[in-house]
Coordinates of C-alpha atoms and ligand atoms in Angstrom, one line a residue:
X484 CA -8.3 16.0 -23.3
X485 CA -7.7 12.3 -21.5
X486 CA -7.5 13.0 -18.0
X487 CA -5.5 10.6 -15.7
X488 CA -6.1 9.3 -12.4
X489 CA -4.0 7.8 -9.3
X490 CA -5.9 4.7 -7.9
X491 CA -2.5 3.7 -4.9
X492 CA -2.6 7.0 -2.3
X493 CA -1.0 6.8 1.3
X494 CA -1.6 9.4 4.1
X495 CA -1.2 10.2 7.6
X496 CA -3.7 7.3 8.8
X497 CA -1.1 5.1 7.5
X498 CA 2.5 5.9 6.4
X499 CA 2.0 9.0 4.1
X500 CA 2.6 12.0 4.9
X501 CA 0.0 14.1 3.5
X502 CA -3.3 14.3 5.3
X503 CA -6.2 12.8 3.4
X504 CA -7.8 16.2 2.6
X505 CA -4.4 17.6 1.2
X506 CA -4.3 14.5 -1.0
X507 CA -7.6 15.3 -2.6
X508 CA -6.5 19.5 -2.8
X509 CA -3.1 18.3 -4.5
X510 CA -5.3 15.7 -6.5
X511 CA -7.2 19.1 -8.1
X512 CA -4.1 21.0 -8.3
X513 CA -2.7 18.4 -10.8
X514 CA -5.8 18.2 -12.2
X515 CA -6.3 14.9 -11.4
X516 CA -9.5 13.3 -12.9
X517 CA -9.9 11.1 -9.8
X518 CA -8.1 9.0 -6.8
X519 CA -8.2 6.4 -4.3
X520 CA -7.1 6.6 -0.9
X521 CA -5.5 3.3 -0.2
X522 CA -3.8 3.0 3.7
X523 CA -2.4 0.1 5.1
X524 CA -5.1 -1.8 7.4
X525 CA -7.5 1.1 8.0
X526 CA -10.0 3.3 6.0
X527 CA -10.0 5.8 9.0
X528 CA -8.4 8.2 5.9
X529 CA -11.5 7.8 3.5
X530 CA -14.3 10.0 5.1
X531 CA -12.1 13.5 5.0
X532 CA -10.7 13.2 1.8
X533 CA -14.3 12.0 0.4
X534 CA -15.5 15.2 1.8
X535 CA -12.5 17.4 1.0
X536 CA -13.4 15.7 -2.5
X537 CA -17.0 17.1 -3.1
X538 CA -15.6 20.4 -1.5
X539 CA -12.9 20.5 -4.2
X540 CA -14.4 18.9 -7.3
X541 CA -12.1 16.0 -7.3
X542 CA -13.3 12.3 -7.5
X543 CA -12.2 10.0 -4.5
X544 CA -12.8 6.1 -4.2
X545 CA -13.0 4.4 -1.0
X546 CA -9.8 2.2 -0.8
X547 CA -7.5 0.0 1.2
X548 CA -4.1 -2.1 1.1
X549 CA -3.9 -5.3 3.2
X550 CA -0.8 -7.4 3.6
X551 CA -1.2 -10.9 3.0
X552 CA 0.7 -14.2 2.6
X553 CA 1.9 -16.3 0.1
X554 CA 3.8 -19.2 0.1
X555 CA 5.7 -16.8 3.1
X556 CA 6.3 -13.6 1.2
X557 CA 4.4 -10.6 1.8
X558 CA 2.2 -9.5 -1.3
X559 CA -0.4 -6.8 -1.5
X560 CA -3.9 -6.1 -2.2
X561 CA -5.6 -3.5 -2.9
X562 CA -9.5 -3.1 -2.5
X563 CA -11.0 -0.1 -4.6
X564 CA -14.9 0.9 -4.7
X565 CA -14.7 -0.5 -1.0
X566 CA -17.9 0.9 1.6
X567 CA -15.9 1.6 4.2
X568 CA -18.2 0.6 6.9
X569 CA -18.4 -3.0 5.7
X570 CA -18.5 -5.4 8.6
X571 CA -16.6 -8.2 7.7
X572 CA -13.4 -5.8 6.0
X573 CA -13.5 -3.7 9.5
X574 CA -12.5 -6.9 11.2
X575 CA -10.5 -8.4 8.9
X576 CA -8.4 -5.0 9.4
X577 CA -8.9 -5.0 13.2
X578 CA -7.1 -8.4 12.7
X579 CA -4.4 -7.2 10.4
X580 CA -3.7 -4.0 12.9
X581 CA -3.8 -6.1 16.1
X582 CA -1.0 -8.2 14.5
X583 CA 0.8 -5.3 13.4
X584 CA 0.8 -3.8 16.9
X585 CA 1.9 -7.1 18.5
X586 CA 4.9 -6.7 15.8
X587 CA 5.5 -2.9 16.6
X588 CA 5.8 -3.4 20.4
X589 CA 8.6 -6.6 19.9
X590 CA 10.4 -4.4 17.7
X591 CA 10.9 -1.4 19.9
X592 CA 10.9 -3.0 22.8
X593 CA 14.0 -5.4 21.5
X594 CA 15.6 -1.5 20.6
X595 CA 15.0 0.0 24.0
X596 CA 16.6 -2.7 25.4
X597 CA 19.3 -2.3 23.7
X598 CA 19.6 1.4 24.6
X599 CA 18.2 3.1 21.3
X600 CA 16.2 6.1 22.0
X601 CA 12.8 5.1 20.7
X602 CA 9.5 4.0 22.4
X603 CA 5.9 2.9 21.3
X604 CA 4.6 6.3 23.4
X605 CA 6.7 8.0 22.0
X606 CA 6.1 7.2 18.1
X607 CA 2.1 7.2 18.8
X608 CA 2.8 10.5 20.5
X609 CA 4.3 11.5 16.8
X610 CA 1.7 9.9 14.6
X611 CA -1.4 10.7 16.4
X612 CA -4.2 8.1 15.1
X613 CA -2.0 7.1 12.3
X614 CA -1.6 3.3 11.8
X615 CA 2.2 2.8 12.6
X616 CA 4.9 0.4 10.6
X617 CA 8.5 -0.1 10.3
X618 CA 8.2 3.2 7.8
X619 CA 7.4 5.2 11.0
X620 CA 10.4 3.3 12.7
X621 CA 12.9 3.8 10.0
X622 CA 11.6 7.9 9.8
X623 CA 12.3 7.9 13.6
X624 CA 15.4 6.7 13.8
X625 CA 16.8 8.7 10.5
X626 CA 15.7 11.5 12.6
X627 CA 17.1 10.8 15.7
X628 CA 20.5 10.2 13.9
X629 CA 20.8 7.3 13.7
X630 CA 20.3 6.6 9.9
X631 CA 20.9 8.9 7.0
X632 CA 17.4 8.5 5.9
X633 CA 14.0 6.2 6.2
X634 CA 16.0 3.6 3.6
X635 CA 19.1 3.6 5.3
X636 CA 17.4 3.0 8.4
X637 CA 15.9 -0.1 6.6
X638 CA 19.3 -1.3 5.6
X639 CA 21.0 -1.1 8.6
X640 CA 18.0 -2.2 11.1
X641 CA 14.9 -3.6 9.5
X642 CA 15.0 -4.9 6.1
X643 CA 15.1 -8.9 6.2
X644 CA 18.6 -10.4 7.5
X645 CA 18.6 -7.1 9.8
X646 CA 19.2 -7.3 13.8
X647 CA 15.8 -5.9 13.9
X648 CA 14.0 -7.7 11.3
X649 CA 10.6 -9.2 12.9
X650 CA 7.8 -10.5 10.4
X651 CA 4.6 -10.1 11.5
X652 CA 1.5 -12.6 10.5
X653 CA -0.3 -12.0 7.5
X654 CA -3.6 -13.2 6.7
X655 CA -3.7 -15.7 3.4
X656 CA -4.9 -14.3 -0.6
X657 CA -8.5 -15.8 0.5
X658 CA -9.2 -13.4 3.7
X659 CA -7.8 -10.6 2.2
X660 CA -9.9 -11.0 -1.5
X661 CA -13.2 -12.0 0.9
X662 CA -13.1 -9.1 3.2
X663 CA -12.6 -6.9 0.1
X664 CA -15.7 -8.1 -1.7
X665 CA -17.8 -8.5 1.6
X666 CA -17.8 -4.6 1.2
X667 CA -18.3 -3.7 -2.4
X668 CA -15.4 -3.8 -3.5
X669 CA -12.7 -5.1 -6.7
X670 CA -9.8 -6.8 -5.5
X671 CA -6.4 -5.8 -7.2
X672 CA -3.2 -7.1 -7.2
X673 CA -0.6 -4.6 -6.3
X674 CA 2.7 -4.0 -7.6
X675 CA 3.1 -7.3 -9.1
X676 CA 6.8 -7.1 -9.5
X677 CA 7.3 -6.2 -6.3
X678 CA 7.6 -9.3 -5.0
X679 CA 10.6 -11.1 -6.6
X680 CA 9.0 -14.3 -8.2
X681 CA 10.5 -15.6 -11.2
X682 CA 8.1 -15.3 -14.0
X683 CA 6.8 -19.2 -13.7
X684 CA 6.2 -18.3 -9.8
X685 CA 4.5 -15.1 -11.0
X686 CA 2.0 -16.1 -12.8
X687 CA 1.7 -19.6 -10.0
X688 CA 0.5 -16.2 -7.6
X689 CA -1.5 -14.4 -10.2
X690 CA -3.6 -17.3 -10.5
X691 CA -3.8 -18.3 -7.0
X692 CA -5.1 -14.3 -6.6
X693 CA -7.6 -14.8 -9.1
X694 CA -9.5 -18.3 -7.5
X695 CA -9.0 -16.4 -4.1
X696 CA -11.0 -13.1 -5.7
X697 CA -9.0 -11.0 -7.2
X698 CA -10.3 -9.6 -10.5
X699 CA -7.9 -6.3 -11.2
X700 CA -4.2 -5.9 -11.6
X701 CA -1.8 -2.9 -10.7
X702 CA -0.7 -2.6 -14.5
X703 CA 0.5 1.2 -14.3
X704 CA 3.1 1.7 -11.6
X705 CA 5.4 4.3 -10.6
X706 CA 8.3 1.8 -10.8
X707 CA 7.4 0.1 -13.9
X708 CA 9.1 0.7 -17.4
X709 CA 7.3 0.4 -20.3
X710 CA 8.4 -2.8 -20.6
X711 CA 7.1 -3.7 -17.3
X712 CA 4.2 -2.1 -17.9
X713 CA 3.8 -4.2 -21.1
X714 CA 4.3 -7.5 -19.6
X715 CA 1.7 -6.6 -16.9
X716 CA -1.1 -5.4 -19.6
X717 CA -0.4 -9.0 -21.0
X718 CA -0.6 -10.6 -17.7
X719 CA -4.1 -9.1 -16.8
X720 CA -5.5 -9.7 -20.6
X721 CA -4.2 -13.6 -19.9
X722 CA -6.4 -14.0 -16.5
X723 CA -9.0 -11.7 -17.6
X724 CA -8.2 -9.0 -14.8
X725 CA -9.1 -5.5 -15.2
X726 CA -6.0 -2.6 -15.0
X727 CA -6.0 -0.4 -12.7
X728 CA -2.6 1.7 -12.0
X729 CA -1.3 4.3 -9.2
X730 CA 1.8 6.1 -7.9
X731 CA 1.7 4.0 -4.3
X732 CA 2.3 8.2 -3.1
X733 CA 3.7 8.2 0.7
X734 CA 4.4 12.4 0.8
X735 CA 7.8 12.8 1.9
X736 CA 8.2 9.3 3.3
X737 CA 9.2 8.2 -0.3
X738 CA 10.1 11.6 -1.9
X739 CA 11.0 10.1 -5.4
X740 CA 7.6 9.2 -5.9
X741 CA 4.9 11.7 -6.7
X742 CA 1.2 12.0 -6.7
X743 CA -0.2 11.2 -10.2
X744 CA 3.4 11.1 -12.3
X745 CA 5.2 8.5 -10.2
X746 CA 8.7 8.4 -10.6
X747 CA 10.2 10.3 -13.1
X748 CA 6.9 12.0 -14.1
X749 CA 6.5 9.2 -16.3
X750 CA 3.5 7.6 -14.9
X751 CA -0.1 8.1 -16.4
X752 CA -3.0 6.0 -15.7
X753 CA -5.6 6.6 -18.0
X754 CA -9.0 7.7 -16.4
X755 CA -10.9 4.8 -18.3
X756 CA -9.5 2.2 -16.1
X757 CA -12.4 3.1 -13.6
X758 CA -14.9 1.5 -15.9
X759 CA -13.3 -1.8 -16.3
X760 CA -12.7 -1.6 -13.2
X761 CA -16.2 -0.9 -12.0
X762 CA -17.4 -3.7 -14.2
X763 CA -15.3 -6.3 -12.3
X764 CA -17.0 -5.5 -9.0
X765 CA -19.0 -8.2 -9.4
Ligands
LIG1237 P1 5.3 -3.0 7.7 O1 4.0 -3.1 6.9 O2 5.1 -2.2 9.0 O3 6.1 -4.2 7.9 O4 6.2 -2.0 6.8 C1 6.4 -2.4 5.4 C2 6.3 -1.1 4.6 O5 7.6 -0.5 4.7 C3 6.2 -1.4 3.1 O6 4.8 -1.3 2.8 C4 6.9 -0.3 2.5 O7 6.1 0.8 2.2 C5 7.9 0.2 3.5 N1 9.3 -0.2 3.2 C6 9.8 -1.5 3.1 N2 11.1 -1.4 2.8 C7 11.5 -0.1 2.7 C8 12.7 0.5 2.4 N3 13.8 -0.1 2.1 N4 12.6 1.9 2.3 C9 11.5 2.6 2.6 N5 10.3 2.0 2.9 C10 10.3 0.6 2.9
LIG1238 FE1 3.6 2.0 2.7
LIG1239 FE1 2.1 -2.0 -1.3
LIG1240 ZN1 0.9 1.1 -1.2

């Protein structure tokens, strides 16, 4: 029987809301051949779910996401097979974290002063250790009514064009491919579609990805159809990319989307991804 894997996890060292060893025990209850546990700017996640991993029977691979920038939109990368105790990606995410924080405290500080009731104590106080982002913003506010939800606290106070919206500064597609290999590990591009680039501007990134490192592409995705899916097998057989494929699972903090099946329950990544994958390590 194929067994199928999830290589795009969140937790509760970033914005998920599953705890790294709950993702690896829902990981075996799904019977899941293996994941990767890929927070925004940190690997502080890694170490308990690779032990809650070995415990359990369940495969885990070292992973990150980084933000970076491209001609001024914010695209993603994900690093899998990472060691996460690589010098030069700790401080590349000490960089990325120190500008996110520096974000964070402009943002609340421009809502306390205008009366809403949040604060940075307050939000580290409910995420303890996690690495905090507008999700944790939006959850706070939909629970302090004053949004329906986490999204409709994007639409009506962060999203871009928003009284709240603040960017924050991304490193370029060079840092983030770099500190990725500096520690082991294959550089994929994330959600490619994501992004909104017309198909000429598409593949203009793709290509700037690949001379900057990249040598993977996210071609199973919970929000791709199989047309989409299609166009992005085609895309990393063009630029000589290996697939690899997740759910991008945040728990409850997007509820539509769930560990292994994606949206839908449509999603499967086959498990042989992790040898193409492996191969382009180097
Ligand atoms: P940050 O990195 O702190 O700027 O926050 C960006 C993250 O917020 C993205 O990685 C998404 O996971 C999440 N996000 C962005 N827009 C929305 C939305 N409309 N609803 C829910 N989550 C969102
Ligand atoms: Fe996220
Ligand atoms: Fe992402
Ligand atoms: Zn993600």
């Amino acid at each position: 029987m194929e067994r199928f894997v999830d290589l795009h996890i969140h937790t509760t060292a970033s914005d998920g809301t599953v705890s790294p060893a709950e993702a690896a025990a829902m990981a075996r209850d799904l019977g899941l051949a293996a994941i990767a546990i890929t927070d925004h700017d940190t690997v502080a996640g890694v170490p308990e779910a690779l032990a809650a991993g070995e415990r359990l029977g369940v495969r885990v691979i070292p992973g990150v996401e980084l933000s970076a920038d491209y001609m001024g939109r914010d695209v993603h990368i994900v690093g899998l097979f990472i060691d996460p105790a690589g010098a030069g990606l700790a401080d590349a995410l000490a960089w990325s974290r120190n500008r996110r924080q520096e974000r964070n405290e402009k943002l609340v500080s421009a809502m306390e002063a205008d009366g809403l009731p949040i604060s940075m104590d307050a939000l580290r106080a409910a995420h303890p250790g996690a690495v905090l982002g507008r999700p944790h913003i939006a959850g706070w506010l939909a629970e302090h009514g004053l949004a329906a939800d986490t999204a409709d606290a994007f639409r009506r106070y962060l999203n871009k064009g928003r009284p709240y919206y603040m960017p924050r500064q991304r490193m370029g597609l060079d840092r983030a491919a770099a500190a990725i290999r500096s520690a082991g590990g294959v550089a994929v591009i994330a959600h490619p579609f994501h992004y909104g680039f017309d198909p000429d501007a598409l593949e203009g990134f793709i290509r700037a990805a690949v001379r900057a490192g990249c040598r993977a592409l996210e071609v199973y995705y919970s929000e791709h159809t199989p047309a989409r899916q299609a166009e992005a097998a085609a895309l990393a057989q063009r630029y000589g990319l290996a697939a690899s494929g997740g759910s991008d699972f945040h728990g409850d903090r997007k509820p539509s989307i769930r560990m292994g099946t994606g949206i839908g329950g449509t999603l499967r990544v086959p498990g042989g991804v992790l040898e193409g994958l492996e191969a382009a390590r180097r």
